[in-house]
């Protein structure tokens, strides 16, 4: 018999990007731009960026680990200001994490202040809150690098 558990975690990350909110928003909404920073090692990435639209990336995980896929549904989009989506992380087609993410962008002197808040339910010990925070930080750093080019 396997042990079942749920670990809840919420975190907020803030970044300043020396780019306009329009440009930061485009990095989230344009499929090739998002793939370049969000899932550069994925073997598959699809993005239908609209309310009710879906995103999926898969592959690129550890060679000796499970097949990973990240699937999202967009619930609220305000151009150049806000994106709200829910996601699930699957390992070998088994849901291991469910999350709600809110991304807020606002203009500040010389760029954009972006605040990302993520609420997570980690199922049965397959993922840890620190892993998700570290991975999301890495993605936001990659977004910053993308915006500098």
PDB file of C-alpha atoms in Angstrom:
ATOM      1  CA  UNK A   1       0.000   0.000   0.000  1.00  0.00           C
ATOM      2  CA  UNK A   2       1.386   3.416  -0.946  1.00  0.00           C
ATOM      3  CA  UNK A   3       1.409   6.463   1.288  1.00  0.00           C
ATOM      4  CA  UNK A   4      -0.719   9.387   0.140  1.00  0.00           C
ATOM      5  CA  UNK A   5       0.021  12.983   1.099  1.00  0.00           C
ATOM      6  CA  UNK A   6      -0.461  16.568  -0.003  1.00  0.00           C
ATOM      7  CA  UNK A   7       2.033  19.318   0.771  1.00  0.00           C
ATOM      8  CA  UNK A   8       0.741  22.855   0.212  1.00  0.00           C
ATOM      9  CA  UNK A   9       3.057  25.748  -0.539  1.00  0.00           C
ATOM     10  CA  UNK A  10       2.705  29.317  -1.782  1.00  0.00           C
ATOM     11  CA  UNK A  11       5.532  31.576  -2.878  1.00  0.00           C
ATOM     12  CA  UNK A  12       5.922  34.983  -4.483  1.00  0.00           C
ATOM     13  CA  UNK A  13       8.860  36.016  -6.662  1.00  0.00           C
ATOM     14  CA  UNK A  14       9.542  39.549  -7.827  1.00  0.00           C
ATOM     15  CA  UNK A  15      11.739  40.627 -10.707  1.00  0.00           C
ATOM     16  CA  UNK A  16      12.655  43.882 -12.399  1.00  0.00           C
ATOM     17  CA  UNK A  17      13.242  43.683 -16.141  1.00  0.00           C
ATOM     18  CA  UNK A  18      14.675  46.622 -18.130  1.00  0.00           C
ATOM     19  CA  UNK A  19      11.996  46.209 -20.793  1.00  0.00           C
ATOM     20  CA  UNK A  20       8.483  47.558 -21.294  1.00  0.00           C
ATOM     21  CA  UNK A  21       5.492  45.610 -19.942  1.00  0.00           C
ATOM     22  CA  UNK A  22       4.491  45.008 -23.581  1.00  0.00           C
ATOM     23  CA  UNK A  23       7.817  43.283 -24.249  1.00  0.00           C
ATOM     24  CA  UNK A  24       7.673  41.231 -21.022  1.00  0.00           C
ATOM     25  CA  UNK A  25       4.095  40.213 -21.822  1.00  0.00           C
ATOM     26  CA  UNK A  26       5.155  39.189 -25.340  1.00  0.00           C
ATOM     27  CA  UNK A  27       7.773  36.871 -23.834  1.00  0.00           C
ATOM     28  CA  UNK A  28       4.893  35.063 -22.088  1.00  0.00           C
ATOM     29  CA  UNK A  29       2.426  35.141 -24.991  1.00  0.00           C
ATOM     30  CA  UNK A  30       4.530  34.439 -28.115  1.00  0.00           C
ATOM     31  CA  UNK A  31       5.101  30.668 -28.570  1.00  0.00           C
ATOM     32  CA  UNK A  32       8.736  30.767 -29.833  1.00  0.00           C
ATOM     33  CA  UNK A  33       9.716  33.432 -27.290  1.00  0.00           C
ATOM     34  CA  UNK A  34       8.180  31.516 -24.376  1.00  0.00           C
ATOM     35  CA  UNK A  35       9.705  28.201 -25.458  1.00  0.00           C
ATOM     36  CA  UNK A  36      13.167  29.780 -25.523  1.00  0.00           C
ATOM     37  CA  UNK A  37      13.154  30.669 -21.813  1.00  0.00           C
ATOM     38  CA  UNK A  38      10.436  28.520 -20.245  1.00  0.00           C
ATOM     39  CA  UNK A  39      11.266  25.126 -21.693  1.00  0.00           C
ATOM     40  CA  UNK A  40      14.510  25.307 -23.718  1.00  0.00           C
ATOM     41  CA  UNK A  41      15.266  21.586 -23.267  1.00  0.00           C
ATOM     42  CA  UNK A  42      11.759  20.300 -23.972  1.00  0.00           C
ATOM     43  CA  UNK A  43      11.175  17.981 -26.886  1.00  0.00           C
ATOM     44  CA  UNK A  44       7.631  19.340 -27.276  1.00  0.00           C
ATOM     45  CA  UNK A  45       6.195  22.796 -26.565  1.00  0.00           C
ATOM     46  CA  UNK A  46       2.784  24.049 -27.657  1.00  0.00           C
ATOM     47  CA  UNK A  47       1.151  27.310 -26.606  1.00  0.00           C
ATOM     48  CA  UNK A  48      -2.401  28.504 -27.314  1.00  0.00           C
ATOM     49  CA  UNK A  49      -2.242  31.789 -25.408  1.00  0.00           C
ATOM     50  CA  UNK A  50      -5.840  32.893 -24.869  1.00  0.00           C
ATOM     51  CA  UNK A  51      -8.415  32.546 -22.117  1.00  0.00           C
ATOM     52  CA  UNK A  52      -9.344  28.866 -22.205  1.00  0.00           C
ATOM     53  CA  UNK A  53      -6.176  28.056 -24.168  1.00  0.00           C
ATOM     54  CA  UNK A  54      -3.625  25.449 -23.206  1.00  0.00           C
ATOM     55  CA  UNK A  55       0.130  25.066 -23.007  1.00  0.00           C
ATOM     56  CA  UNK A  56       2.114  21.834 -22.854  1.00  0.00           C
ATOM     57  CA  UNK A  57       5.784  21.068 -22.702  1.00  0.00           C
ATOM     58  CA  UNK A  58       7.336  17.682 -22.256  1.00  0.00           C
ATOM     59  CA  UNK A  59      10.693  15.964 -22.427  1.00  0.00           C
ATOM     60  CA  UNK A  60      13.995  17.368 -21.326  1.00  0.00           C
ATOM     61  CA  UNK A  61      13.914  15.705 -17.910  1.00  0.00           C
ATOM     62  CA  UNK A  62      16.663  13.536 -16.407  1.00  0.00           C
ATOM     63  CA  UNK A  63      17.695  10.624 -18.624  1.00  0.00           C
ATOM     64  CA  UNK A  64      17.178   8.099 -15.830  1.00  0.00           C
ATOM     65  CA  UNK A  65      13.965   9.694 -14.514  1.00  0.00           C
ATOM     66  CA  UNK A  66      10.297   9.617 -15.430  1.00  0.00           C
ATOM     67  CA  UNK A  67       8.870  11.254 -18.546  1.00  0.00           C
ATOM     68  CA  UNK A  68       7.842  14.741 -17.416  1.00  0.00           C
ATOM     69  CA  UNK A  69       5.107  16.940 -18.866  1.00  0.00           C
ATOM     70  CA  UNK A  70       3.837  20.344 -17.734  1.00  0.00           C
ATOM     71  CA  UNK A  71       0.311  21.298 -18.845  1.00  0.00           C
ATOM     72  CA  UNK A  72      -1.434  24.628 -18.233  1.00  0.00           C
ATOM     73  CA  UNK A  73      -4.821  26.219 -18.880  1.00  0.00           C
ATOM     74  CA  UNK A  74      -5.167  30.021 -19.112  1.00  0.00           C
ATOM     75  CA  UNK A  75      -8.011  31.521 -17.073  1.00  0.00           C
ATOM     76  CA  UNK A  76      -7.403  35.284 -17.156  1.00  0.00           C
ATOM     77  CA  UNK A  77      -5.292  37.422 -19.479  1.00  0.00           C
ATOM     78  CA  UNK A  78      -5.040  41.211 -19.429  1.00  0.00           C
ATOM     79  CA  UNK A  79      -2.641  42.360 -22.150  1.00  0.00           C
ATOM     80  CA  UNK A  80       0.603  43.794 -20.781  1.00  0.00           C
ATOM     81  CA  UNK A  81      -0.670  43.490 -17.169  1.00  0.00           C
ATOM     82  CA  UNK A  82      -1.724  40.051 -15.920  1.00  0.00           C
ATOM     83  CA  UNK A  83      -1.782  36.322 -16.660  1.00  0.00           C
ATOM     84  CA  UNK A  84      -3.501  33.701 -14.476  1.00  0.00           C
ATOM     85  CA  UNK A  85      -3.225  29.997 -15.215  1.00  0.00           C
ATOM     86  CA  UNK A  86      -3.527  26.609 -13.569  1.00  0.00           C
ATOM     87  CA  UNK A  87      -1.044  23.826 -14.223  1.00  0.00           C
ATOM     88  CA  UNK A  88      -0.284  20.232 -13.522  1.00  0.00           C
ATOM     89  CA  UNK A  89       3.056  18.469 -13.573  1.00  0.00           C
ATOM     90  CA  UNK A  90       2.925  14.872 -14.704  1.00  0.00           C
ATOM     91  CA  UNK A  91       5.562  12.178 -14.215  1.00  0.00           C
ATOM     92  CA  UNK A  92       4.930   9.159 -16.422  1.00  0.00           C
ATOM     93  CA  UNK A  93       1.352  10.461 -16.936  1.00  0.00           C
ATOM     94  CA  UNK A  94       0.714  10.600 -13.162  1.00  0.00           C
ATOM     95  CA  UNK A  95      -0.231  14.003 -11.714  1.00  0.00           C
ATOM     96  CA  UNK A  96       2.360  14.949  -9.092  1.00  0.00           C
ATOM     97  CA  UNK A  97       1.705  18.691  -8.648  1.00  0.00           C
ATOM     98  CA  UNK A  98      -1.244  21.016  -9.256  1.00  0.00           C
ATOM     99  CA  UNK A  99      -0.701  24.781  -9.158  1.00  0.00           C
ATOM    100  CA  UNK A 100      -2.302  28.180  -9.679  1.00  0.00           C
ATOM    101  CA  UNK A 101       0.006  30.928 -10.951  1.00  0.00           C
ATOM    102  CA  UNK A 102      -0.633  34.670 -11.184  1.00  0.00           C
ATOM    103  CA  UNK A 103       1.817  36.900 -13.062  1.00  0.00           C
ATOM    104  CA  UNK A 104       1.440  40.661 -12.651  1.00  0.00           C
ATOM    105  CA  UNK A 105       3.376  43.238 -14.681  1.00  0.00           C
ATOM    106  CA  UNK A 106       3.529  46.939 -13.994  1.00  0.00           C
ATOM    107  CA  UNK A 107       5.601  49.747 -15.484  1.00  0.00           C
ATOM    108  CA  UNK A 108       8.315  51.255 -13.302  1.00  0.00           C
ATOM    109  CA  UNK A 109      11.081  53.703 -14.147  1.00  0.00           C
ATOM    110  CA  UNK A 110      13.154  52.122 -16.883  1.00  0.00           C
ATOM    111  CA  UNK A 111      11.272  48.840 -17.146  1.00  0.00           C
ATOM    112  CA  UNK A 112       8.791  46.407 -15.671  1.00  0.00           C
ATOM    113  CA  UNK A 113       8.174  45.072 -12.188  1.00  0.00           C
ATOM    114  CA  UNK A 114       6.897  41.517 -12.467  1.00  0.00           C
ATOM    115  CA  UNK A 115       5.398  39.666  -9.513  1.00  0.00           C
ATOM    116  CA  UNK A 116       4.708  35.928  -9.825  1.00  0.00           C
ATOM    117  CA  UNK A 117       2.673  34.177  -7.128  1.00  0.00           C
ATOM    118  CA  UNK A 118       2.257  30.420  -7.226  1.00  0.00           C
ATOM    119  CA  UNK A 119       0.043  28.248  -5.025  1.00  0.00           C
ATOM    120  CA  UNK A 120       0.903  24.549  -5.152  1.00  0.00           C
ATOM    121  CA  UNK A 121      -0.397  21.169  -4.036  1.00  0.00           C
ATOM    122  CA  UNK A 122       2.460  18.629  -4.162  1.00  0.00           C
ATOM    123  CA  UNK A 123       1.045  15.114  -4.256  1.00  0.00           C
ATOM    124  CA  UNK A 124       2.497  12.050  -2.555  1.00  0.00           C
ATOM    125  CA  UNK A 125       6.017  13.449  -2.103  1.00  0.00           C
ATOM    126  CA  UNK A 126       6.959  13.374  -5.795  1.00  0.00           C
ATOM    127  CA  UNK A 127       8.030  17.040  -5.873  1.00  0.00           C
ATOM    128  CA  UNK A 128       9.212  19.375  -3.141  1.00  0.00           C
ATOM    129  CA  UNK A 129       8.420  23.084  -2.621  1.00  0.00           C
ATOM    130  CA  UNK A 130      12.113  24.034  -2.733  1.00  0.00           C
ATOM    131  CA  UNK A 131      12.531  22.293  -6.097  1.00  0.00           C
ATOM    132  CA  UNK A 132       9.601  24.228  -7.586  1.00  0.00           C
ATOM    133  CA  UNK A 133      10.832  27.574  -6.225  1.00  0.00           C
ATOM    134  CA  UNK A 134      14.346  26.942  -7.568  1.00  0.00           C
ATOM    135  CA  UNK A 135      13.028  25.882 -10.967  1.00  0.00           C
ATOM    136  CA  UNK A 136      10.743  28.904 -11.234  1.00  0.00           C
ATOM    137  CA  UNK A 137      13.601  31.226 -10.223  1.00  0.00           C
ATOM    138  CA  UNK A 138      15.748  29.678 -12.968  1.00  0.00           C
ATOM    139  CA  UNK A 139      12.984  30.246 -15.511  1.00  0.00           C
ATOM    140  CA  UNK A 140      12.575  33.894 -14.490  1.00  0.00           C
ATOM    141  CA  UNK A 141      16.355  34.378 -14.741  1.00  0.00           C
ATOM    142  CA  UNK A 142      16.198  32.847 -18.240  1.00  0.00           C
ATOM    143  CA  UNK A 143      13.363  35.262 -19.073  1.00  0.00           C
ATOM    144  CA  UNK A 144      15.610  38.138 -17.976  1.00  0.00           C
ATOM    145  CA  UNK A 145      18.399  36.851 -20.233  1.00  0.00           C
ATOM    146  CA  UNK A 146      15.931  36.538 -23.122  1.00  0.00           C
ATOM    147  CA  UNK A 147      14.778  40.128 -22.628  1.00  0.00           C
ATOM    148  CA  UNK A 148      18.389  41.369 -22.763  1.00  0.00           C
ATOM    149  CA  UNK A 149      18.872  39.961 -26.279  1.00  0.00           C
TER     150      UNK A 149
END
